[in-house]
Coordinates of C-alpha atoms in Angstrom, one line a residue:
Chain N
X125 CA 0.0 0.0 0.0
X126 CA 1.4 3.4 -1.0
X127 CA 1.1 6.5 1.0
X128 CA -2.4 7.5 1.9
X129 CA -4.2 10.2 -0.2
X130 CA -4.5 12.5 2.7
X131 CA -2.8 12.2 6.0
X132 CA -3.1 14.5 9.1
X133 CA -0.4 14.0 11.6
X134 CA -0.8 15.4 15.1
X135 CA -2.6 18.5 13.7
X136 CA -3.3 21.2 16.1
X137 CA -4.8 24.6 15.5
X138 CA -5.3 27.3 18.1
X139 CA -7.2 30.6 17.8
X140 CA -5.8 32.7 20.6
X141 CA -6.4 30.7 23.7
X142 CA -8.9 28.3 22.1
X143 CA -7.7 25.0 20.8
X144 CA -10.1 24.2 18.0
X145 CA -8.4 21.0 16.9
X146 CA -6.0 19.1 19.0
X147 CA -3.4 16.5 18.0
X148 CA -5.6 15.0 15.3
X149 CA -4.4 12.0 13.4
X150 CA -6.4 11.1 10.5
X151 CA -6.2 9.7 7.0
X152 CA -8.1 9.1 3.9
X153 CA -7.1 6.5 1.3
X154 CA -7.8 6.4 -2.4
X155 CA -11.5 5.8 -3.1
X156 CA -12.4 5.9 0.5
X157 CA -15.7 7.2 1.6
X158 CA -15.0 8.5 5.1
X159 CA -17.2 10.4 7.5
X160 CA -16.2 13.0 10.0
X161 CA -18.9 13.5 12.6
X162 CA -19.2 15.2 16.0
X163 CA -21.5 17.5 17.9
X164 CA -21.8 21.2 17.1
X165 CA -18.6 23.1 17.5
X166 CA -16.5 19.9 17.5
X167 CA -14.2 21.4 14.9
X168 CA -15.3 19.6 11.8
X169 CA -15.4 22.5 9.6
X170 CA -12.1 23.7 11.0
X171 CA -10.6 20.4 9.9
X172 CA -12.0 21.1 6.3
X173 CA -10.4 24.5 6.4
X174 CA -7.1 23.1 7.5
X175 CA -7.1 20.5 4.7
X176 CA -8.0 23.0 2.1
X177 CA -5.4 25.5 3.2
X178 CA -7.7 28.2 4.5
X179 CA -6.1 27.8 7.8
X180 CA -2.5 26.7 8.5
X181 CA -2.1 24.3 11.4
X182 CA -0.3 25.6 14.5
X183 CA 1.4 22.3 15.0
X184 CA 1.6 19.1 13.0
X185 CA 1.6 18.4 9.3
X186 CA -0.9 17.6 6.6
X187 CA 0.1 15.7 3.5
X188 CA -1.8 15.2 0.3
X189 CA -0.7 12.5 -2.1
X190 CA 2.6 12.3 -0.2
X191 CA 3.2 16.0 -0.4
X192 CA 3.1 18.4 2.6
X193 CA 0.4 21.0 2.1
X194 CA 1.9 23.6 4.3
X195 CA 2.0 27.2 3.1
X196 CA 0.1 26.2 0.0
X197 CA -3.0 28.5 -0.8
X198 CA -6.5 27.1 -1.3
X199 CA -6.3 27.6 -5.1
X200 CA -3.0 25.7 -5.3
X201 CA -4.4 22.8 -3.3
X202 CA -7.4 22.7 -5.7
X203 CA -4.9 22.3 -8.6
X204 CA -3.4 19.2 -7.0
X205 CA -6.7 17.6 -6.4
X206 CA -8.6 18.8 -3.3
X207 CA -12.2 20.1 -4.0
X208 CA -14.8 21.1 -1.6
X209 CA -18.3 22.3 -1.1
X210 CA -19.4 24.7 1.7
X211 CA -21.6 24.4 4.7
X212 CA -23.6 27.5 3.6
X213 CA -23.9 27.3 -0.1
X214 CA -21.4 29.5 -1.9
X215 CA -22.3 29.5 -5.5
X216 CA -21.4 32.3 -7.8
X217 CA -24.7 34.2 -7.6
X218 CA -24.3 36.5 -10.6
X219 CA -23.5 33.5 -12.9
X220 CA -25.9 31.0 -14.4
X221 CA -25.7 27.3 -13.7
X222 CA -23.5 26.5 -16.8
X223 CA -21.1 29.3 -16.0
X224 CA -20.8 28.3 -12.3
X225 CA -19.4 25.0 -13.5
X226 CA -17.3 26.6 -16.3
X227 CA -15.7 29.0 -13.7
X228 CA -14.5 25.9 -11.9
X229 CA -12.7 24.6 -15.0
X230 CA -9.8 26.9 -14.5
X231 CA -7.5 24.3 -13.3
X232 CA -7.4 22.4 -16.6
X233 CA -7.9 25.3 -19.0
X234 CA -5.4 25.6 -21.8
X235 CA -5.9 29.2 -22.7
X236 CA -5.1 32.5 -21.1
X237 CA -5.6 36.2 -21.7
X238 CA -3.9 36.2 -25.2
X239 CA -6.1 33.3 -26.5
X240 CA -9.3 34.7 -25.1
X241 CA -8.6 38.0 -26.9
X242 CA -7.6 36.5 -30.2
X243 CA -10.1 33.7 -30.2
X244 CA -8.3 31.6 -32.8
X245 CA -9.1 28.0 -33.8
X246 CA -7.4 26.4 -30.9
X247 CA -9.2 28.6 -28.5
X248 CA -12.6 27.8 -30.0
X249 CA -11.9 24.1 -29.9
X250 CA -10.8 24.2 -26.2
X251 CA -13.8 26.2 -25.3
X252 CA -16.0 23.6 -27.1
X253 CA -14.4 20.9 -25.1
X254 CA -15.0 22.8 -21.9
X255 CA -18.6 23.3 -22.8
X256 CA -19.0 19.6 -23.6
X257 CA -17.4 18.6 -20.3
X258 CA -19.6 21.0 -18.3
X259 CA -22.7 19.7 -20.0
X260 CA -21.7 16.1 -19.3
X261 CA -21.3 16.9 -15.6
X262 CA -24.6 18.8 -15.5
X263 CA -26.4 15.9 -17.3
X264 CA -25.1 13.3 -14.8
X265 CA -26.7 15.4 -12.1
X266 CA -29.8 16.2 -14.0
X267 CA -29.1 19.9 -14.1
X268 CA -28.6 20.1 -17.8
X269 CA -32.0 21.6 -18.6
X270 CA -31.4 24.4 -16.0
X271 CA -28.1 25.6 -17.7
X272 CA -29.3 29.1 -18.3
X273 CA -31.0 29.5 -15.0
X274 CA -29.4 31.8 -12.5
X275 CA -27.7 29.8 -9.8
X276 CA -29.3 31.8 -7.1
X277 CA -32.8 31.0 -8.4
X278 CA -32.5 27.3 -8.1
X279 CA -34.3 25.3 -5.5
X280 CA -32.3 24.5 -2.4
X281 CA -31.6 20.9 -3.3
X282 CA -30.5 21.8 -6.8
X283 CA -28.1 24.4 -5.4
X284 CA -26.5 21.8 -3.2
X285 CA -26.1 19.5 -6.2
X286 CA -24.7 22.2 -8.3
X287 CA -22.1 22.9 -5.7
X288 CA -21.0 19.3 -5.9
X289 CA -20.9 19.5 -9.7
X290 CA -18.8 22.6 -9.5
X291 CA -16.4 20.9 -7.1
X292 CA -16.2 17.9 -9.4
X293 CA -15.4 20.1 -12.4
X294 CA -11.9 20.8 -10.8
X295 CA -11.3 17.1 -11.3
X296 CA -10.4 16.3 -7.8
X297 CA -8.9 13.3 -6.3
X298 CA -10.5 14.1 -3.0
X299 CA -13.9 15.6 -2.5
X300 CA -14.8 17.3 0.7
X301 CA -18.5 17.6 1.4
X302 CA -19.3 20.0 4.2
X303 CA -22.8 19.0 5.6
X304 CA -24.3 18.3 2.1
X305 CA -27.6 17.1 3.8
X306 CA -28.1 20.3 5.9
X307 CA -31.7 21.5 5.4
X308 CA -32.8 18.6 3.3
X309 CA -35.9 16.5 3.9
X310 CA -35.7 12.7 4.2
X311 CA -36.5 12.0 0.5
X312 CA -33.7 14.5 -0.5
X313 CA -31.4 12.9 1.9
X314 CA -31.9 9.4 0.5
X315 CA -31.3 10.8 -3.0
X316 CA -28.2 12.5 -1.7
X317 CA -26.8 9.3 -0.2
X318 CA -27.3 7.5 -3.6
X319 CA -25.6 10.4 -5.4
X320 CA -22.5 10.5 -3.1
X321 CA -22.1 6.7 -3.7
X322 CA -22.4 7.0 -7.4
X323 CA -19.9 10.0 -7.4
X324 CA -17.4 7.8 -5.6
X325 CA -17.8 5.0 -8.1
X326 CA -18.2 6.9 -11.2
X327 CA -15.3 9.4 -10.7
X328 CA -13.1 7.0 -8.8
X329 CA -12.3 9.6 -6.1
X330 CA -12.2 9.6 -2.3
X331 CA -15.0 11.5 -0.5
X332 CA -14.7 13.0 3.0
X333 CA -18.1 13.8 4.4
X334 CA -18.7 16.1 7.3
X335 CA -22.3 15.6 8.4
X336 CA -24.7 16.2 11.2
X337 CA -27.1 13.6 10.1
X338 CA -26.0 10.3 11.9
X339 CA -28.2 8.0 9.8
X340 CA -26.8 9.3 6.6
X341 CA -23.2 8.9 7.7
X342 CA -23.9 5.5 9.2
X343 CA -25.5 4.2 6.0
X344 CA -22.9 5.7 3.7
X345 CA -19.5 5.7 5.1
X346 CA -17.0 2.8 5.4
X347 CA -15.1 4.5 8.1
X348 CA -16.0 7.2 10.5
X349 CA -14.0 9.5 12.7
X350 CA -15.7 11.2 15.7
X351 CA -14.5 14.5 17.0
X352 CA -15.6 16.2 20.2
X353 CA -14.1 19.5 21.3
X354 CA -11.4 19.2 18.7
X355 CA -10.3 15.9 19.9
X356 CA -10.6 12.6 18.1
X357 CA -12.6 10.3 20.4
X358 CA -13.3 7.4 18.2
X359 CA -12.5 5.9 14.8
X360 CA -13.9 2.8 13.1
X361 CA -16.7 1.2 11.0
X362 CA -20.2 2.5 11.6
X363 CA -21.1 -0.6 13.8
X364 CA -18.0 0.1 16.0
X365 CA -18.9 3.7 16.3
X366 CA -22.5 3.0 17.2
X367 CA -21.3 0.9 20.2
X368 CA -18.4 3.1 21.2
X369 CA -19.1 4.3 24.8
X370 CA -17.4 7.7 24.3
X371 CA -19.4 8.4 21.2
X372 CA -22.6 7.5 22.9
X373 CA -21.7 9.8 25.7
X374 CA -20.6 12.7 23.5
X375 CA -23.0 12.6 20.7
X376 CA -25.7 10.0 20.7
X377 CA -26.2 10.2 24.5
X378 CA -26.7 13.9 24.2
X379 CA -29.4 13.3 21.7
X380 CA -31.2 10.7 23.8
X381 CA -31.4 13.0 26.7
X382 CA -32.8 15.8 24.4
Chain X
X144 CA -19.2 32.6 -25.9
X145 CA -19.6 35.0 -28.8
X146 CA -19.0 33.0 -31.9
X147 CA -17.2 35.1 -34.5
X148 CA -16.8 37.9 -32.1
X149 CA -13.9 39.2 -34.0
X150 CA -16.1 39.6 -37.0
X151 CA -18.3 42.1 -35.1
X152 CA -15.2 44.1 -34.2
X153 CA -14.2 44.3 -37.9
X154 CA -17.8 45.3 -38.9
X155 CA -17.8 48.0 -36.2
X156 CA -14.4 49.4 -37.4
X157 CA -15.5 49.5 -41.0
X158 CA -18.7 51.2 -40.0
X159 CA -16.7 53.8 -38.0
X160 CA -14.4 54.3 -41.0
X161 CA -17.3 55.0 -43.3
X162 CA -18.8 57.4 -40.9
X163 CA -15.6 59.2 -40.3
X164 CA -15.1 59.6 -44.0
X165 CA -18.0 62.0 -43.9
X166 CA -16.9 63.6 -40.6
X167 CA -15.7 66.8 -42.4
X168 CA -19.4 67.6 -43.0
X169 CA -20.4 67.4 -39.5
X170 CA -20.7 70.4 -37.2
X171 CA -17.3 70.5 -35.4
X172 CA -19.0 71.1 -32.1
X173 CA -21.0 67.9 -32.5
X174 CA -17.9 66.1 -33.8
X175 CA -16.0 67.1 -30.7
X176 CA -18.8 65.6 -28.5
X177 CA -18.8 62.4 -30.5
X178 CA -15.0 62.1 -29.9
X179 CA -15.6 62.7 -26.2
X180 CA -18.2 59.9 -26.3
X181 CA -15.6 57.5 -27.7
X182 CA -13.1 58.4 -25.0
X183 CA -15.6 58.0 -22.2
X184 CA -16.7 54.7 -23.6
X185 CA -13.1 53.5 -23.3
X186 CA -12.9 54.8 -19.7
X187 CA -16.2 53.3 -18.7
X188 CA -15.6 49.9 -20.3
X189 CA -12.2 49.5 -18.7
X190 CA -13.4 50.6 -15.3
X191 CA -16.2 48.1 -15.7
X192 CA -13.7 45.3 -15.9
X193 CA -12.3 46.3 -12.6
X194 CA -15.5 47.4 -10.8
X195 CA -18.3 45.6 -12.5
X196 CA -16.8 42.3 -13.4
X197 CA -14.1 41.8 -10.8
X198 CA -15.8 43.8 -8.1
X199 CA -12.9 45.9 -7.0
X200 CA -14.1 49.4 -6.2
X201 CA -11.5 51.8 -7.8
X202 CA -11.6 55.5 -7.5
X203 CA -8.3 56.1 -9.1
X204 CA -9.2 55.6 -12.8
X205 CA -8.5 59.3 -13.7
X206 CA -5.0 58.8 -12.4
X207 CA -4.2 56.1 -14.9
X208 CA -5.8 58.2 -17.5
X209 CA -3.4 61.1 -16.6
X210 CA -0.4 58.9 -16.9
X211 CA -1.5 57.9 -20.4
X212 CA -2.4 61.4 -21.3
X213 CA 1.0 63.0 -20.3
X214 CA 3.1 60.2 -21.6
X215 CA 1.5 60.2 -25.1
X216 CA 1.4 64.0 -25.2
X217 CA 5.1 64.3 -24.3
X218 CA 5.9 61.6 -26.8
X219 CA 4.1 63.2 -29.8
X220 CA 5.3 66.8 -28.9
X221 CA 8.9 65.5 -28.9
X222 CA 8.5 63.6 -32.1
X223 CA 6.1 65.7 -34.2
X224 CA 8.8 68.1 -35.5
X225 CA 11.0 65.3 -36.7
X226 CA 8.5 63.5 -38.9
X227 CA 6.5 64.5 -41.9
X228 CA 2.9 65.4 -41.6
X229 CA 1.7 62.0 -43.0
X230 CA 3.3 60.1 -40.3
X231 CA 0.7 61.6 -37.8
X232 CA -1.5 58.5 -37.4
X233 CA 1.6 56.3 -36.6
X234 CA 2.7 58.9 -34.0
X235 CA -0.8 58.8 -32.4
X236 CA -0.9 55.0 -32.3
X237 CA 2.6 55.0 -30.9
X238 CA 1.5 57.5 -28.3
X239 CA -1.6 55.4 -27.4
X240 CA 0.4 52.3 -26.9
X241 CA 3.1 54.0 -25.0
X242 CA 0.5 55.8 -22.8
X243 CA -1.4 52.6 -22.2
X244 CA 1.7 50.6 -21.3
X245 CA 2.9 53.1 -18.8
X246 CA -0.5 53.3 -17.2
X247 CA -0.6 49.6 -17.1
X248 CA 2.7 49.5 -15.3
X249 CA 1.3 52.0 -12.8
X250 CA -1.8 49.7 -12.5
X251 CA 0.6 46.8 -11.7
X252 CA 2.6 48.8 -9.2
X253 CA -0.6 50.1 -7.5
X254 CA -2.5 46.8 -7.8
X255 CA 0.0 44.4 -6.3
X256 CA 0.1 45.9 -2.8
X257 CA -3.4 47.3 -2.6
X258 CA -5.6 44.6 -4.0
X259 CA -5.3 42.6 -0.8
X260 CA -7.7 45.3 0.6
X261 CA -11.4 45.0 0.1
X262 CA -14.3 47.3 -0.6
X263 CA -14.2 50.7 1.1
X264 CA -10.5 50.3 2.0
X265 CA -9.6 49.7 -1.6
X266 CA -11.7 52.6 -2.7
X267 CA -9.8 55.0 -0.4
X268 CA -6.4 53.7 -1.3
X269 CA -7.1 54.0 -5.1
X270 CA -8.6 57.4 -4.5
X271 CA -5.3 58.4 -2.7
X272 CA -3.3 57.0 -5.5
X273 CA -5.2 58.9 -8.1
X274 CA -4.5 62.1 -6.2
X275 CA -0.9 61.3 -5.8
X276 CA -0.4 61.0 -9.6
X277 CA -2.3 64.2 -10.1
X278 CA -0.1 66.1 -7.6
X279 CA 3.0 64.6 -9.2
X280 CA 2.1 66.1 -12.6
X281 CA 1.1 69.3 -10.9
X282 CA 4.6 69.7 -9.6
X283 CA 6.5 68.3 -12.7
X284 CA 8.0 71.3 -14.4
X285 CA 8.8 69.3 -17.4
X286 CA 5.1 68.9 -18.3
X287 CA 4.1 72.4 -17.4
X288 CA 3.3 71.8 -13.8
X289 CA 0.0 73.4 -12.6
X290 CA -0.5 75.3 -15.9
X291 CA -0.5 72.1 -17.8
X292 CA 0.9 71.0 -21.1
X293 CA -0.2 72.7 -24.3
X294 CA 0.5 72.6 -27.9
X295 CA -0.3 69.0 -28.3
X296 CA -1.0 68.1 -31.9
X297 CA -4.6 67.5 -32.9
X298 CA -4.3 63.9 -33.9
X299 CA -7.4 62.4 -32.3
X300 CA -10.4 62.2 -34.8
X301 CA -13.6 60.4 -34.9
X302 CA -12.1 57.3 -36.4
X303 CA -9.4 56.8 -33.8
X304 CA -11.6 57.6 -30.9
X305 CA -14.4 55.2 -31.9
X306 CA -12.1 52.5 -33.2
X307 CA -10.2 52.5 -30.0
X308 CA -13.5 52.3 -28.1
X309 CA -14.7 49.3 -30.2
X310 CA -11.4 47.5 -29.5
X311 CA -11.7 48.2 -25.7
X312 CA -15.2 47.0 -25.6
X313 CA -14.3 44.0 -27.6
X314 CA -11.3 43.2 -25.5
X315 CA -13.2 43.4 -22.2
X316 CA -16.2 41.4 -23.5
X317 CA -14.0 38.8 -25.1
X318 CA -11.9 38.5 -22.0
X319 CA -14.8 38.1 -19.6
X320 CA -16.7 35.7 -21.9
X321 CA -14.1 33.1 -21.9
X322 CA -13.7 30.2 -19.5
X323 CA -10.6 32.1 -18.2
X324 CA -12.7 35.3 -17.8
X325 CA -15.5 33.7 -15.8
X326 CA -12.8 33.8 -13.0
X327 CA -13.2 37.6 -12.8
X328 CA -16.9 37.2 -12.0
X329 CA -16.3 34.3 -9.7
X330 CA -13.8 36.5 -7.7
X331 CA -16.4 39.2 -7.7
X332 CA -19.1 36.9 -6.3
X333 CA -17.2 35.0 -3.7
X334 CA -13.5 35.1 -3.3
X335 CA -13.4 32.1 -0.9
X336 CA -15.4 29.8 -3.2
X337 CA -13.4 31.1 -6.1
X338 CA -10.2 30.0 -4.5
X339 CA -11.6 26.7 -3.6
X340 CA -12.2 26.3 -7.3
X341 CA -8.6 26.8 -8.2
X342 CA -8.9 30.5 -9.1
X343 CA -6.2 32.7 -7.8
X344 CA -8.1 35.8 -6.6
X345 CA -5.1 38.1 -6.3
X346 CA -3.9 37.2 -9.8
X347 CA -7.2 37.9 -11.3
X348 CA -7.7 41.2 -9.5
X349 CA -4.3 42.4 -10.6
X350 CA -4.9 41.3 -14.1
X351 CA -8.2 43.2 -14.2
X352 CA -6.4 46.2 -12.8
X353 CA -3.6 46.2 -15.3
X354 CA -5.9 45.7 -18.3
X355 CA -8.2 48.4 -17.0
X356 CA -5.4 50.8 -16.4
X357 CA -4.0 50.1 -19.9
X358 CA -7.2 51.3 -21.5
X359 CA -7.5 54.2 -19.2
X360 CA -4.1 55.3 -20.3
X361 CA -5.1 54.8 -23.9
X362 CA -8.3 56.9 -23.3
X363 CA -6.1 59.6 -21.7
X364 CA -3.8 59.6 -24.7
X365 CA -6.7 60.2 -27.1
X366 CA -8.0 62.9 -24.7
X367 CA -4.8 64.8 -24.8
X368 CA -4.7 64.7 -28.6
X369 CA -8.3 65.8 -28.8
X370 CA -8.2 68.8 -26.3
X371 CA -4.7 69.7 -27.3
X372 CA -4.2 71.1 -23.8
X373 CA -4.2 69.0 -20.6
X374 CA -3.7 70.2 -17.0
X375 CA -3.7 68.2 -13.8
X376 CA -7.2 69.4 -12.6
X377 CA -8.7 67.6 -15.6
X378 CA -7.7 64.3 -13.9
X379 CA -8.8 65.0 -10.4
X380 CA -11.1 62.6 -8.4
X381 CA -14.2 64.2 -9.9
X382 CA -13.2 62.7 -13.2
X383 CA -12.8 59.3 -11.5
X384 CA -16.3 59.7 -10.0
X385 CA -17.8 60.5 -13.4
X386 CA -16.5 57.3 -14.7
X387 CA -17.7 55.3 -11.6
X388 CA -21.2 56.8 -12.2
X389 CA -21.2 55.6 -15.8
X390 CA -20.4 52.1 -14.6
X391 CA -23.0 52.1 -11.9
X392 CA -25.7 53.6 -14.1
X393 CA -25.0 51.2 -16.9
X394 CA -25.2 48.3 -14.5
X395 CA -22.1 46.8 -13.0
X396 CA -20.7 44.2 -15.3
X397 CA -22.9 44.9 -18.3
X398 CA -20.8 45.9 -21.2
X399 CA -23.7 47.2 -23.4
X400 CA -25.3 49.0 -20.5
X401 CA -22.1 50.7 -19.5
X402 CA -21.5 51.8 -23.1
X403 CA -24.9 53.3 -23.4
X404 CA -24.5 55.0 -20.0
X405 CA -21.2 56.5 -21.1
X406 CA -22.9 57.9 -24.3
X407 CA -25.8 59.3 -22.3
X408 CA -23.7 60.9 -19.5
X409 CA -21.5 62.5 -22.1
X410 CA -24.3 64.0 -24.2
X411 CA -26.6 64.9 -21.3
X412 CA -24.5 67.8 -19.9
X413 CA -24.3 69.2 -23.4
X414 CA -27.9 68.9 -24.1
X415 CA -28.6 70.7 -20.8
X416 CA -26.5 73.8 -21.8
X417 CA -29.5 75.9 -22.6
X418 CA -30.6 75.8 -18.9
X419 CA -27.1 77.1 -18.0
X420 CA -26.9 77.5 -14.3
X421 CA -29.3 74.7 -13.5
X422 CA -27.4 72.3 -15.7
X423 CA -25.5 70.4 -13.0
X424 CA -28.4 70.4 -10.7
X425 CA -30.6 68.7 -13.3
X426 CA -27.9 66.4 -14.3
X427 CA -27.4 65.3 -10.7
X428 CA -31.1 65.0 -10.1
X429 CA -31.5 62.8 -13.1
X430 CA -28.8 60.5 -11.9
X431 CA -30.5 60.3 -8.4
X432 CA -33.8 59.5 -10.1
X433 CA -32.4 56.8 -12.4
X434 CA -30.5 55.3 -9.5
X435 CA -33.6 55.2 -7.4
X436 CA -35.8 53.8 -10.2
X437 CA -33.3 51.2 -11.5
X438 CA -30.8 50.4 -8.9
X439 CA -29.6 47.4 -10.9
X440 CA -28.5 49.6 -13.7
X441 CA -30.3 51.4 -16.4
X442 CA -30.1 48.7 -19.0
X443 CA -30.0 45.6 -17.1
X444 CA -32.6 43.2 -18.5
X445 CA -31.7 40.0 -16.9
X446 CA -29.8 39.4 -13.7
X447 CA -27.3 36.7 -14.9
X448 CA -24.2 38.0 -16.5
X449 CA -24.0 35.0 -18.9
X450 CA -25.9 36.2 -21.9
X451 CA -25.9 39.9 -21.6
X452 CA -22.7 41.4 -22.7

């Protein structure tokens, strides 16, 4: 087995006096579907921001595909294959559905300012290819017929899916989904679960899922890591997690009392 | 996504050439306004790239214009004695390019450190920068200091003004309407999401700034060879505001709207000349009314930037 796709080694981040994530060891292998769960404020989104380069760890190292990610900017990490969605949807609101995805094709674009101005044959061919790829992606997620719709006018569920399409357009090796089921009803959640599974199979990528919805994570993920107050309290298969006393205490127990 | 966009540019230039062939028959007052319109289109379209598309509030556009203006004017004044009359167009084009390049260089010098700032802060810094440029020219004896630079040859005509405007409009539209260019709008909408999509926000902002400054410099060069006298007060922050108003009125990020706004706002003050002292009051009132009635921009038909360029 070669190096894991993503490896967090003793990662700690402090904001002033607050330790948001503390000595976290964690890894994702190729084609994994891994869940990261924990109660509110456990530091899940902070972990996402650490992986994507929004924050730099105070201590510890993060490596992606064997390369340390320290000092690399988010857009550089996207280029090497980390894509993400956001907890609060962050689509490009003044662009339509098609252009939202097209804007995310920067990583693999072959033209720059000069070609865009001159618009020669090679440029037009490249743009045609981009268009085909965007439409392919949109069709897979049944968003093709909405291509000229403004992203901000889409129904909530479609916006979430569009964000996933946009992230996939960067051709990632690892897709980070930040609470993709937030605000969805049970039917939509079931659809989403199927969707995530099919993404993993079709695009042959690893998926790291941060989610509140226990059932979704339990059904979907092969491995789950549980965070509480920035500390990893458990790791294992869904069955193991369900029985883990610390998890029940921190997470499930809390729900039972409530 | 404009198929055959270059064809439209060629058609536009041919049309402009035909019209300008008859320009001798026009009233010279109207012709002068028409040339002003072309120059203002360049200014508005280039600021639109920075402000409308990329979302960087810049109040220093007149500063870049000044750089282009003085550079080109000094160039042609120095050269015009040494070349025959027939070389005038080449001198003008040389001046335009030179002025544009120097302005672009200033854009780069200002853009790299300041574009880390956002919104109001950026506006203030660019405002300060524009004023610095103006004050530098005001104290530079070589270009006439406060009394300005005069005796600039009258090279700008209808053809050059409008052809350059067409090129500027084409350049900005072509740039923004490419996969590359969608990055400008992505940065405008959400910098964090944009960088998560592999877009380098700083790079895009600086590019917009440099390209915008280039065309502002070109517009300044045309202006110098149209008015034949330039002085620093012509490039104060009121001029920057004027361009900002054109962009906002036309609808941020709408090339066509911004062009129409530039035309309107150039002609309007001239049309209001009969009411003399009330002119600027009516002009300002009109802008207020338009802004209240159509805050999204006068000519914005749909909200997405995809189709409407």
